[in-house]
């Protein structure tokens, strides 16, 4: 009785396009892959492999698609620098044991050796009560599927357009906190919540904030080359307070994901205390606005 929840992320744009997929331990890697491609809008007409961490071509172990594995059986193993396994025979449970995967560890997936569609998957959760034969199922998603896989696979360097009046207001880099709060005077904006403020010689500037319009909320982060939307919250059929509560939940979820990503990169484990510390400005802003009961 074991299944695994993987968050599969599109490598060129991991914050905007991902899918959470639950798969049983007894399902093969090939079965897992068969759920990934349609979830992202890709076909199944090319070779692929799953590798260790985010090593892609440099992976010490490659779980090749059955077609490639069978065609390469006659190759000289002395010339290989990696171990090759058949993804059609190795189960997800066997892979996790072979790679020593624990929660928040990663695997990589490369599809189409010409265009090189790259994805990586974070082991988000080990579900000990789920059946081991659970079919690969998408349980959560973010971002629209890829429209045309035969277009270049890199993410748009300009990033998504900012919502509403922000596109012409925000500078490319950090913005003064005072200027953010003034945006609430705009008739289309209901709430603005600075989330990551830094004191400088020119006053407090913001690197992360949330903004609420009448029917939509956004969490924005200051990445290179500028501001990008990392979470979008649909406010349809929600009251102003319900949308604010949902936006606050999205902020908390993003903070938890930041901690996971930082932990994976540094090899450290960041506990609940670290994530709670990231909520300080969110909670202060909710209190300031009279919504302390949403904490």
PDB file of C-alpha atoms in Angstrom:
ATOM      1  CA  UNK A   1       0.000   0.000   0.000  1.00  0.00           C
ATOM      2  CA  UNK A   2       2.120   2.882  -1.259  1.00  0.00           C
ATOM      3  CA  UNK A   3       1.741   5.603  -3.857  1.00  0.00           C
ATOM      4  CA  UNK A   4       3.784   8.693  -4.612  1.00  0.00           C
ATOM      5  CA  UNK A   5       2.792  12.259  -5.365  1.00  0.00           C
ATOM      6  CA  UNK A   6       5.199  13.963  -7.764  1.00  0.00           C
ATOM      7  CA  UNK A   7       5.074  17.617  -8.762  1.00  0.00           C
ATOM      8  CA  UNK A   8       6.238  17.584 -12.376  1.00  0.00           C
ATOM      9  CA  UNK A   9       7.537  20.991 -13.462  1.00  0.00           C
ATOM     10  CA  UNK A  10       8.332  22.378 -16.899  1.00  0.00           C
ATOM     11  CA  UNK A  11      12.033  23.162 -16.527  1.00  0.00           C
ATOM     12  CA  UNK A  12      12.136  26.450 -18.506  1.00  0.00           C
ATOM     13  CA  UNK A  13       9.161  27.869 -16.551  1.00  0.00           C
ATOM     14  CA  UNK A  14       8.706  25.837 -13.334  1.00  0.00           C
ATOM     15  CA  UNK A  15       6.598  28.346 -11.387  1.00  0.00           C
ATOM     16  CA  UNK A  16       3.992  28.797 -14.127  1.00  0.00           C
ATOM     17  CA  UNK A  17       3.545  25.292 -15.556  1.00  0.00           C
ATOM     18  CA  UNK A  18       3.391  22.151 -13.422  1.00  0.00           C
ATOM     19  CA  UNK A  19       1.239  19.117 -12.657  1.00  0.00           C
ATOM     20  CA  UNK A  20       0.854  17.052  -9.473  1.00  0.00           C
ATOM     21  CA  UNK A  21       0.588  13.363 -10.398  1.00  0.00           C
ATOM     22  CA  UNK A  22      -0.152  10.518  -7.983  1.00  0.00           C
ATOM     23  CA  UNK A  23       1.130   7.109  -9.082  1.00  0.00           C
ATOM     24  CA  UNK A  24       1.176   3.719  -7.346  1.00  0.00           C
ATOM     25  CA  UNK A  25       4.468   2.070  -6.400  1.00  0.00           C
ATOM     26  CA  UNK A  26       3.706  -0.951  -8.617  1.00  0.00           C
ATOM     27  CA  UNK A  27       3.142   1.110 -11.754  1.00  0.00           C
ATOM     28  CA  UNK A  28       6.045   1.279 -14.193  1.00  0.00           C
ATOM     29  CA  UNK A  29       7.976   4.400 -15.089  1.00  0.00           C
ATOM     30  CA  UNK A  30       6.571   4.066 -18.618  1.00  0.00           C
ATOM     31  CA  UNK A  31       3.037   4.200 -17.226  1.00  0.00           C
ATOM     32  CA  UNK A  32       3.972   7.307 -15.221  1.00  0.00           C
ATOM     33  CA  UNK A  33       5.409   8.908 -18.381  1.00  0.00           C
ATOM     34  CA  UNK A  34       2.220   8.111 -20.302  1.00  0.00           C
ATOM     35  CA  UNK A  35       0.352  10.442 -17.918  1.00  0.00           C
ATOM     36  CA  UNK A  36       2.907  13.255 -18.063  1.00  0.00           C
ATOM     37  CA  UNK A  37       2.839  13.994 -21.787  1.00  0.00           C
ATOM     38  CA  UNK A  38      -0.917  14.486 -22.298  1.00  0.00           C
ATOM     39  CA  UNK A  39      -1.062  16.516 -19.088  1.00  0.00           C
ATOM     40  CA  UNK A  40       1.380  19.000 -20.651  1.00  0.00           C
ATOM     41  CA  UNK A  41       0.031  18.872 -24.197  1.00  0.00           C
ATOM     42  CA  UNK A  42       2.784  16.721 -25.729  1.00  0.00           C
ATOM     43  CA  UNK A  43       2.428  13.748 -28.061  1.00  0.00           C
ATOM     44  CA  UNK A  44       4.065  10.330 -27.605  1.00  0.00           C
ATOM     45  CA  UNK A  45       5.985  10.123 -30.872  1.00  0.00           C
ATOM     46  CA  UNK A  46       9.574  10.561 -29.652  1.00  0.00           C
ATOM     47  CA  UNK A  47      12.200   8.880 -27.490  1.00  0.00           C
ATOM     48  CA  UNK A  48      12.572   9.777 -23.834  1.00  0.00           C
ATOM     49  CA  UNK A  49      14.237   8.862 -20.567  1.00  0.00           C
ATOM     50  CA  UNK A  50      13.918   9.545 -16.841  1.00  0.00           C
ATOM     51  CA  UNK A  51      17.114  10.360 -14.950  1.00  0.00           C
ATOM     52  CA  UNK A  52      18.488  11.255 -11.548  1.00  0.00           C
ATOM     53  CA  UNK A  53      17.954  14.660  -9.897  1.00  0.00           C
ATOM     54  CA  UNK A  54      18.179  17.373 -12.605  1.00  0.00           C
ATOM     55  CA  UNK A  55      21.147  15.833 -14.411  1.00  0.00           C
ATOM     56  CA  UNK A  56      19.365  15.022 -17.688  1.00  0.00           C
ATOM     57  CA  UNK A  57      22.051  13.802 -20.150  1.00  0.00           C
ATOM     58  CA  UNK A  58      24.577  13.556 -17.306  1.00  0.00           C
ATOM     59  CA  UNK A  59      22.403  11.217 -15.237  1.00  0.00           C
ATOM     60  CA  UNK A  60      24.276   8.234 -13.809  1.00  0.00           C
ATOM     61  CA  UNK A  61      21.127   6.144 -14.350  1.00  0.00           C
ATOM     62  CA  UNK A  62      18.784   6.472 -17.328  1.00  0.00           C
ATOM     63  CA  UNK A  63      15.406   4.764 -17.421  1.00  0.00           C
ATOM     64  CA  UNK A  64      14.899   4.627 -21.181  1.00  0.00           C
ATOM     65  CA  UNK A  65      11.601   4.281 -22.993  1.00  0.00           C
ATOM     66  CA  UNK A  66      11.069   0.603 -23.943  1.00  0.00           C
ATOM     67  CA  UNK A  67      11.566   1.276 -27.666  1.00  0.00           C
ATOM     68  CA  UNK A  68      15.012   2.812 -27.202  1.00  0.00           C
ATOM     69  CA  UNK A  69      16.044   0.241 -24.607  1.00  0.00           C
ATOM     70  CA  UNK A  70      15.188  -2.667 -26.893  1.00  0.00           C
ATOM     71  CA  UNK A  71      16.914  -1.070 -29.883  1.00  0.00           C
ATOM     72  CA  UNK A  72      20.074  -0.393 -27.879  1.00  0.00           C
ATOM     73  CA  UNK A  73      20.498  -3.908 -26.452  1.00  0.00           C
ATOM     74  CA  UNK A  74      23.135  -4.675 -29.082  1.00  0.00           C
ATOM     75  CA  UNK A  75      25.254  -1.688 -28.124  1.00  0.00           C
ATOM     76  CA  UNK A  76      28.635  -2.121 -26.462  1.00  0.00           C
ATOM     77  CA  UNK A  77      28.115  -1.710 -22.666  1.00  0.00           C
ATOM     78  CA  UNK A  78      31.814  -0.856 -22.286  1.00  0.00           C
ATOM     79  CA  UNK A  79      31.203   2.410 -24.114  1.00  0.00           C
ATOM     80  CA  UNK A  80      28.435   3.457 -21.730  1.00  0.00           C
ATOM     81  CA  UNK A  81      29.150   5.841 -18.897  1.00  0.00           C
ATOM     82  CA  UNK A  82      25.735   5.379 -17.256  1.00  0.00           C
ATOM     83  CA  UNK A  83      23.551   2.495 -16.146  1.00  0.00           C
ATOM     84  CA  UNK A  84      20.639   1.886 -18.511  1.00  0.00           C
ATOM     85  CA  UNK A  85      17.312   0.466 -17.315  1.00  0.00           C
ATOM     86  CA  UNK A  86      14.069  -0.336 -19.143  1.00  0.00           C
ATOM     87  CA  UNK A  87      11.382   2.121 -18.044  1.00  0.00           C
ATOM     88  CA  UNK A  88       8.779  -0.391 -19.161  1.00  0.00           C
ATOM     89  CA  UNK A  89       9.938  -2.906 -16.557  1.00  0.00           C
ATOM     90  CA  UNK A  90      11.119  -0.799 -13.597  1.00  0.00           C
ATOM     91  CA  UNK A  91       8.323   0.219 -11.229  1.00  0.00           C
ATOM     92  CA  UNK A  92       8.071   3.565  -9.480  1.00  0.00           C
ATOM     93  CA  UNK A  93       8.730   1.831  -6.164  1.00  0.00           C
ATOM     94  CA  UNK A  94      11.860   0.173  -7.541  1.00  0.00           C
ATOM     95  CA  UNK A  95      13.074   3.488  -8.963  1.00  0.00           C
ATOM     96  CA  UNK A  96      12.653   5.281  -5.635  1.00  0.00           C
ATOM     97  CA  UNK A  97      14.679   2.546  -3.910  1.00  0.00           C
ATOM     98  CA  UNK A  98      17.389   2.473  -6.575  1.00  0.00           C
ATOM     99  CA  UNK A  99      17.822   6.248  -6.472  1.00  0.00           C
ATOM    100  CA  UNK A 100      17.306   6.503  -2.700  1.00  0.00           C
ATOM    101  CA  UNK A 101      14.525   9.054  -3.186  1.00  0.00           C
ATOM    102  CA  UNK A 102      13.121  10.781  -0.122  1.00  0.00           C
ATOM    103  CA  UNK A 103      10.567  13.554   0.223  1.00  0.00           C
ATOM    104  CA  UNK A 104      11.506  16.641  -1.855  1.00  0.00           C
ATOM    105  CA  UNK A 105      14.168  14.769  -3.839  1.00  0.00           C
ATOM    106  CA  UNK A 106      14.042  15.122  -7.623  1.00  0.00           C
ATOM    107  CA  UNK A 107      14.112  13.152 -10.823  1.00  0.00           C
ATOM    108  CA  UNK A 108      14.359  14.540 -14.356  1.00  0.00           C
ATOM    109  CA  UNK A 109      12.467  13.686 -17.531  1.00  0.00           C
ATOM    110  CA  UNK A 110      13.652  14.500 -21.052  1.00  0.00           C
ATOM    111  CA  UNK A 111      11.323  14.003 -24.020  1.00  0.00           C
ATOM    112  CA  UNK A 112      12.256  14.284 -27.722  1.00  0.00           C
ATOM    113  CA  UNK A 113      16.028  14.265 -28.158  1.00  0.00           C
ATOM    114  CA  UNK A 114      15.814  16.876 -30.919  1.00  0.00           C
ATOM    115  CA  UNK A 115      13.702  19.579 -29.253  1.00  0.00           C
ATOM    116  CA  UNK A 116      14.641  18.429 -25.727  1.00  0.00           C
ATOM    117  CA  UNK A 117      11.512  19.080 -23.699  1.00  0.00           C
ATOM    118  CA  UNK A 118      12.848  19.108 -20.144  1.00  0.00           C
ATOM    119  CA  UNK A 119      10.891  18.507 -16.956  1.00  0.00           C
ATOM    120  CA  UNK A 120      11.850  17.698 -13.391  1.00  0.00           C
ATOM    121  CA  UNK A 121       9.685  16.112 -10.713  1.00  0.00           C
ATOM    122  CA  UNK A 122       9.789  16.734  -6.972  1.00  0.00           C
ATOM    123  CA  UNK A 123       8.673  13.866  -4.739  1.00  0.00           C
ATOM    124  CA  UNK A 124       6.115  15.866  -2.777  1.00  0.00           C
ATOM    125  CA  UNK A 125       4.542  13.118  -0.694  1.00  0.00           C
ATOM    126  CA  UNK A 126       4.734   9.394   0.046  1.00  0.00           C
ATOM    127  CA  UNK A 127       1.154   8.101   0.444  1.00  0.00           C
ATOM    128  CA  UNK A 128       1.415   4.976   2.569  1.00  0.00           C
ATOM    129  CA  UNK A 129      -2.364   4.405   2.636  1.00  0.00           C
ATOM    130  CA  UNK A 130      -2.910   4.546  -1.131  1.00  0.00           C
ATOM    131  CA  UNK A 131      -3.089   1.315  -3.184  1.00  0.00           C
ATOM    132  CA  UNK A 132       0.181   0.365  -4.861  1.00  0.00           C
ATOM    133  CA  UNK A 133      -1.614  -0.189  -8.183  1.00  0.00           C
ATOM    134  CA  UNK A 134      -3.022   3.366  -8.310  1.00  0.00           C
ATOM    135  CA  UNK A 135      -3.091   4.530 -11.926  1.00  0.00           C
ATOM    136  CA  UNK A 136      -1.116   7.722 -12.660  1.00  0.00           C
ATOM    137  CA  UNK A 137      -3.590  10.551 -12.062  1.00  0.00           C
ATOM    138  CA  UNK A 138      -3.256  14.325 -12.271  1.00  0.00           C
ATOM    139  CA  UNK A 139      -4.596  15.672  -8.959  1.00  0.00           C
ATOM    140  CA  UNK A 140      -3.536  19.326  -9.205  1.00  0.00           C
ATOM    141  CA  UNK A 141      -2.254  21.557 -11.960  1.00  0.00           C
ATOM    142  CA  UNK A 142      -1.097  25.039 -12.838  1.00  0.00           C
ATOM    143  CA  UNK A 143      -0.684  26.631 -16.250  1.00  0.00           C
ATOM    144  CA  UNK A 144      -2.172  25.922 -19.669  1.00  0.00           C
ATOM    145  CA  UNK A 145      -0.893  22.956 -21.692  1.00  0.00           C
ATOM    146  CA  UNK A 146       1.722  23.618 -24.356  1.00  0.00           C
ATOM    147  CA  UNK A 147      -0.048  24.871 -27.488  1.00  0.00           C
ATOM    148  CA  UNK A 148       2.401  23.626 -30.098  1.00  0.00           C
ATOM    149  CA  UNK A 149       5.235  21.358 -29.070  1.00  0.00           C
ATOM    150  CA  UNK A 150       7.021  21.952 -32.356  1.00  0.00           C
ATOM    151  CA  UNK A 151       7.583  25.587 -31.485  1.00  0.00           C
ATOM    152  CA  UNK A 152      10.833  26.326 -29.542  1.00  0.00           C
ATOM    153  CA  UNK A 153      10.535  24.842 -26.047  1.00  0.00           C
ATOM    154  CA  UNK A 154      12.125  27.712 -24.109  1.00  0.00           C
ATOM    155  CA  UNK A 155       9.929  29.909 -21.943  1.00  0.00           C
ATOM    156  CA  UNK A 156       9.094  33.404 -23.104  1.00  0.00           C
ATOM    157  CA  UNK A 157      11.891  35.497 -21.634  1.00  0.00           C
ATOM    158  CA  UNK A 158       9.585  38.467 -21.247  1.00  0.00           C
ATOM    159  CA  UNK A 159       7.402  36.472 -18.837  1.00  0.00           C
ATOM    160  CA  UNK A 160       3.622  36.831 -18.565  1.00  0.00           C
ATOM    161  CA  UNK A 161       2.109  40.282 -18.799  1.00  0.00           C
ATOM    162  CA  UNK A 162       1.220  41.788 -15.473  1.00  0.00           C
ATOM    163  CA  UNK A 163      -2.467  42.186 -14.710  1.00  0.00           C
ATOM    164  CA  UNK A 164      -4.505  45.308 -15.245  1.00  0.00           C
ATOM    165  CA  UNK A 165      -2.921  48.648 -14.345  1.00  0.00           C
ATOM    166  CA  UNK A 166       0.279  47.073 -13.028  1.00  0.00           C
ATOM    167  CA  UNK A 167       1.783  46.592 -16.461  1.00  0.00           C
ATOM    168  CA  UNK A 168       2.486  50.301 -16.857  1.00  0.00           C
ATOM    169  CA  UNK A 169       3.045  51.092 -13.165  1.00  0.00           C
ATOM    170  CA  UNK A 170       5.629  48.665 -11.805  1.00  0.00           C
ATOM    171  CA  UNK A 171       9.309  49.126 -12.570  1.00  0.00           C
ATOM    172  CA  UNK A 172      11.329  46.096 -13.654  1.00  0.00           C
ATOM    173  CA  UNK A 173      12.965  45.754 -10.242  1.00  0.00           C
ATOM    174  CA  UNK A 174      11.881  46.205  -6.614  1.00  0.00           C
ATOM    175  CA  UNK A 175       9.207  48.827  -5.952  1.00  0.00           C
ATOM    176  CA  UNK A 176       8.832  51.082  -2.860  1.00  0.00           C
ATOM    177  CA  UNK A 177       6.311  49.691  -0.368  1.00  0.00           C
ATOM    178  CA  UNK A 178       4.631  53.103  -0.123  1.00  0.00           C
ATOM    179  CA  UNK A 179       4.048  53.119  -3.884  1.00  0.00           C
ATOM    180  CA  UNK A 180       2.477  49.680  -3.707  1.00  0.00           C
ATOM    181  CA  UNK A 181       0.000  50.737  -1.057  1.00  0.00           C
ATOM    182  CA  UNK A 182      -0.960  53.766  -3.123  1.00  0.00           C
ATOM    183  CA  UNK A 183      -2.157  51.387  -5.830  1.00  0.00           C
ATOM    184  CA  UNK A 184      -5.177  50.624  -3.644  1.00  0.00           C
ATOM    185  CA  UNK A 185      -6.513  54.036  -4.639  1.00  0.00           C
ATOM    186  CA  UNK A 186      -6.992  52.691  -8.169  1.00  0.00           C
ATOM    187  CA  UNK A 187     -10.658  51.896  -8.760  1.00  0.00           C
ATOM    188  CA  UNK A 188      -9.933  48.395 -10.073  1.00  0.00           C
ATOM    189  CA  UNK A 189      -7.725  47.334  -7.123  1.00  0.00           C
ATOM    190  CA  UNK A 190      -9.225  46.110  -3.845  1.00  0.00           C
ATOM    191  CA  UNK A 191      -6.180  45.099  -1.783  1.00  0.00           C
ATOM    192  CA  UNK A 192      -2.388  45.157  -2.044  1.00  0.00           C
ATOM    193  CA  UNK A 193      -0.289  43.086   0.371  1.00  0.00           C
ATOM    194  CA  UNK A 194       3.512  43.647   0.494  1.00  0.00           C
ATOM    195  CA  UNK A 195       5.058  40.285   1.424  1.00  0.00           C
ATOM    196  CA  UNK A 196       8.832  40.645   1.243  1.00  0.00           C
ATOM    197  CA  UNK A 197      10.104  44.117   2.105  1.00  0.00           C
ATOM    198  CA  UNK A 198      13.765  45.070   2.350  1.00  0.00           C
ATOM    199  CA  UNK A 199      15.123  48.185   4.009  1.00  0.00           C
ATOM    200  CA  UNK A 200      17.488  50.199   1.836  1.00  0.00           C
ATOM    201  CA  UNK A 201      19.070  53.638   2.024  1.00  0.00           C
ATOM    202  CA  UNK A 202      16.124  54.855  -0.014  1.00  0.00           C
ATOM    203  CA  UNK A 203      13.474  53.305   2.228  1.00  0.00           C
ATOM    204  CA  UNK A 204      11.598  49.990   2.172  1.00  0.00           C
ATOM    205  CA  UNK A 205      11.301  48.260  -1.190  1.00  0.00           C
ATOM    206  CA  UNK A 206       9.227  45.188  -1.992  1.00  0.00           C
ATOM    207  CA  UNK A 207      10.362  42.009  -3.757  1.00  0.00           C
ATOM    208  CA  UNK A 208       7.122  40.011  -3.368  1.00  0.00           C
ATOM    209  CA  UNK A 209       3.515  41.126  -3.042  1.00  0.00           C
ATOM    210  CA  UNK A 210      -0.094  40.070  -3.574  1.00  0.00           C
ATOM    211  CA  UNK A 211      -2.734  42.121  -5.325  1.00  0.00           C
ATOM    212  CA  UNK A 212      -6.496  41.650  -5.388  1.00  0.00           C
ATOM    213  CA  UNK A 213      -8.809  42.868  -8.119  1.00  0.00           C
ATOM    214  CA  UNK A 214     -12.572  42.443  -7.965  1.00  0.00           C
ATOM    215  CA  UNK A 215     -12.596  38.946  -9.457  1.00  0.00           C
ATOM    216  CA  UNK A 216      -8.962  37.824  -9.467  1.00  0.00           C
ATOM    217  CA  UNK A 217      -5.973  37.773  -7.127  1.00  0.00           C
ATOM    218  CA  UNK A 218      -2.275  37.450  -7.942  1.00  0.00           C
ATOM    219  CA  UNK A 219       0.960  36.723  -6.090  1.00  0.00           C
ATOM    220  CA  UNK A 220       3.960  38.354  -7.785  1.00  0.00           C
ATOM    221  CA  UNK A 221       7.675  37.791  -7.296  1.00  0.00           C
ATOM    222  CA  UNK A 222      10.588  39.899  -8.513  1.00  0.00           C
ATOM    223  CA  UNK A 223      12.635  37.479 -10.645  1.00  0.00           C
ATOM    224  CA  UNK A 224      14.997  38.242 -13.489  1.00  0.00           C
ATOM    225  CA  UNK A 225      14.162  39.936 -15.809  1.00  0.00           C
ATOM    226  CA  UNK A 226      11.412  41.512 -13.668  1.00  0.00           C
ATOM    227  CA  UNK A 227       8.062  40.920 -11.979  1.00  0.00           C
ATOM    228  CA  UNK A 228       6.365  37.598 -12.697  1.00  0.00           C
ATOM    229  CA  UNK A 229       3.048  36.097 -11.608  1.00  0.00           C
ATOM    230  CA  UNK A 230       3.650  32.947  -9.550  1.00  0.00           C
ATOM    231  CA  UNK A 231       0.092  32.311  -8.334  1.00  0.00           C
ATOM    232  CA  UNK A 232      -3.302  33.340  -9.726  1.00  0.00           C
ATOM    233  CA  UNK A 233      -6.515  32.995  -7.723  1.00  0.00           C
ATOM    234  CA  UNK A 234      -9.941  32.913  -9.359  1.00  0.00           C
ATOM    235  CA  UNK A 235     -12.421  35.058  -7.478  1.00  0.00           C
ATOM    236  CA  UNK A 236     -15.551  34.044  -9.395  1.00  0.00           C
ATOM    237  CA  UNK A 237     -18.489  33.527  -7.037  1.00  0.00           C
ATOM    238  CA  UNK A 238     -16.410  34.726  -4.077  1.00  0.00           C
ATOM    239  CA  UNK A 239     -17.027  37.698  -1.835  1.00  0.00           C
ATOM    240  CA  UNK A 240     -14.253  40.244  -1.342  1.00  0.00           C
ATOM    241  CA  UNK A 241     -13.299  38.611   1.954  1.00  0.00           C
ATOM    242  CA  UNK A 242     -13.431  35.075   0.529  1.00  0.00           C
ATOM    243  CA  UNK A 243     -11.127  36.089  -2.316  1.00  0.00           C
ATOM    244  CA  UNK A 244      -8.738  37.748   0.147  1.00  0.00           C
ATOM    245  CA  UNK A 245      -8.716  34.553   2.236  1.00  0.00           C
ATOM    246  CA  UNK A 246      -8.001  32.449  -0.866  1.00  0.00           C
ATOM    247  CA  UNK A 247      -5.237  34.853  -1.876  1.00  0.00           C
ATOM    248  CA  UNK A 248      -3.683  34.580   1.593  1.00  0.00           C
ATOM    249  CA  UNK A 249      -3.780  30.771   1.280  1.00  0.00           C
ATOM    250  CA  UNK A 250      -2.028  31.041  -2.099  1.00  0.00           C
ATOM    251  CA  UNK A 251       0.701  33.148  -0.471  1.00  0.00           C
ATOM    252  CA  UNK A 252       1.198  30.543   2.248  1.00  0.00           C
ATOM    253  CA  UNK A 253       1.399  27.767  -0.355  1.00  0.00           C
ATOM    254  CA  UNK A 254       3.988  29.746  -2.329  1.00  0.00           C
ATOM    255  CA  UNK A 255       6.072  30.305   0.801  1.00  0.00           C
ATOM    256  CA  UNK A 256       6.028  26.548   1.465  1.00  0.00           C
ATOM    257  CA  UNK A 257       7.122  25.872  -2.112  1.00  0.00           C
ATOM    258  CA  UNK A 258       9.946  28.406  -1.841  1.00  0.00           C
ATOM    259  CA  UNK A 259      11.184  26.585   1.267  1.00  0.00           C
ATOM    260  CA  UNK A 260      11.051  23.251  -0.575  1.00  0.00           C
ATOM    261  CA  UNK A 261      12.943  24.593  -3.579  1.00  0.00           C
ATOM    262  CA  UNK A 262      15.570  26.238  -1.379  1.00  0.00           C
ATOM    263  CA  UNK A 263      15.968  23.061   0.619  1.00  0.00           C
ATOM    264  CA  UNK A 264      16.425  20.978  -2.525  1.00  0.00           C
ATOM    265  CA  UNK A 265      19.092  23.338  -3.846  1.00  0.00           C
ATOM    266  CA  UNK A 266      21.029  23.651  -0.583  1.00  0.00           C
ATOM    267  CA  UNK A 267      20.523  20.151   0.780  1.00  0.00           C
ATOM    268  CA  UNK A 268      18.990  21.599   3.943  1.00  0.00           C
ATOM    269  CA  UNK A 269      15.597  20.943   5.465  1.00  0.00           C
ATOM    270  CA  UNK A 270      13.507  24.004   6.255  1.00  0.00           C
ATOM    271  CA  UNK A 271      10.810  23.228   8.795  1.00  0.00           C
ATOM    272  CA  UNK A 272       7.469  24.831   9.575  1.00  0.00           C
ATOM    273  CA  UNK A 273       9.194  27.523  11.640  1.00  0.00           C
ATOM    274  CA  UNK A 274      10.985  28.809   8.541  1.00  0.00           C
ATOM    275  CA  UNK A 275       7.775  28.910   6.529  1.00  0.00           C
ATOM    276  CA  UNK A 276       5.907  30.617   9.373  1.00  0.00           C
ATOM    277  CA  UNK A 277       8.624  33.280   9.505  1.00  0.00           C
ATOM    278  CA  UNK A 278       7.936  34.033   5.851  1.00  0.00           C
ATOM    279  CA  UNK A 279       4.297  34.786   6.730  1.00  0.00           C
ATOM    280  CA  UNK A 280       5.159  37.710   9.045  1.00  0.00           C
ATOM    281  CA  UNK A 281       4.381  40.515   6.591  1.00  0.00           C
ATOM    282  CA  UNK A 282       1.252  38.759   5.313  1.00  0.00           C
ATOM    283  CA  UNK A 283      -0.114  38.498   8.827  1.00  0.00           C
ATOM    284  CA  UNK A 284       0.829  42.104   9.649  1.00  0.00           C
ATOM    285  CA  UNK A 285      -0.918  43.352   6.497  1.00  0.00           C
ATOM    286  CA  UNK A 286      -4.084  41.376   7.242  1.00  0.00           C
ATOM    287  CA  UNK A 287      -4.121  42.798  10.772  1.00  0.00           C
ATOM    288  CA  UNK A 288      -3.558  46.313   9.436  1.00  0.00           C
ATOM    289  CA  UNK A 289      -6.518  45.969   7.101  1.00  0.00           C
ATOM    290  CA  UNK A 290      -8.807  44.611   9.814  1.00  0.00           C
ATOM    291  CA  UNK A 291      -8.764  40.996   8.602  1.00  0.00           C
ATOM    292  CA  UNK A 292      -6.872  39.466  11.502  1.00  0.00           C
ATOM    293  CA  UNK A 293      -9.486  36.734  11.725  1.00  0.00           C
ATOM    294  CA  UNK A 294      -8.124  35.333   8.429  1.00  0.00           C
ATOM    295  CA  UNK A 295      -4.779  34.443  10.046  1.00  0.00           C
TER     296      UNK A 295
END
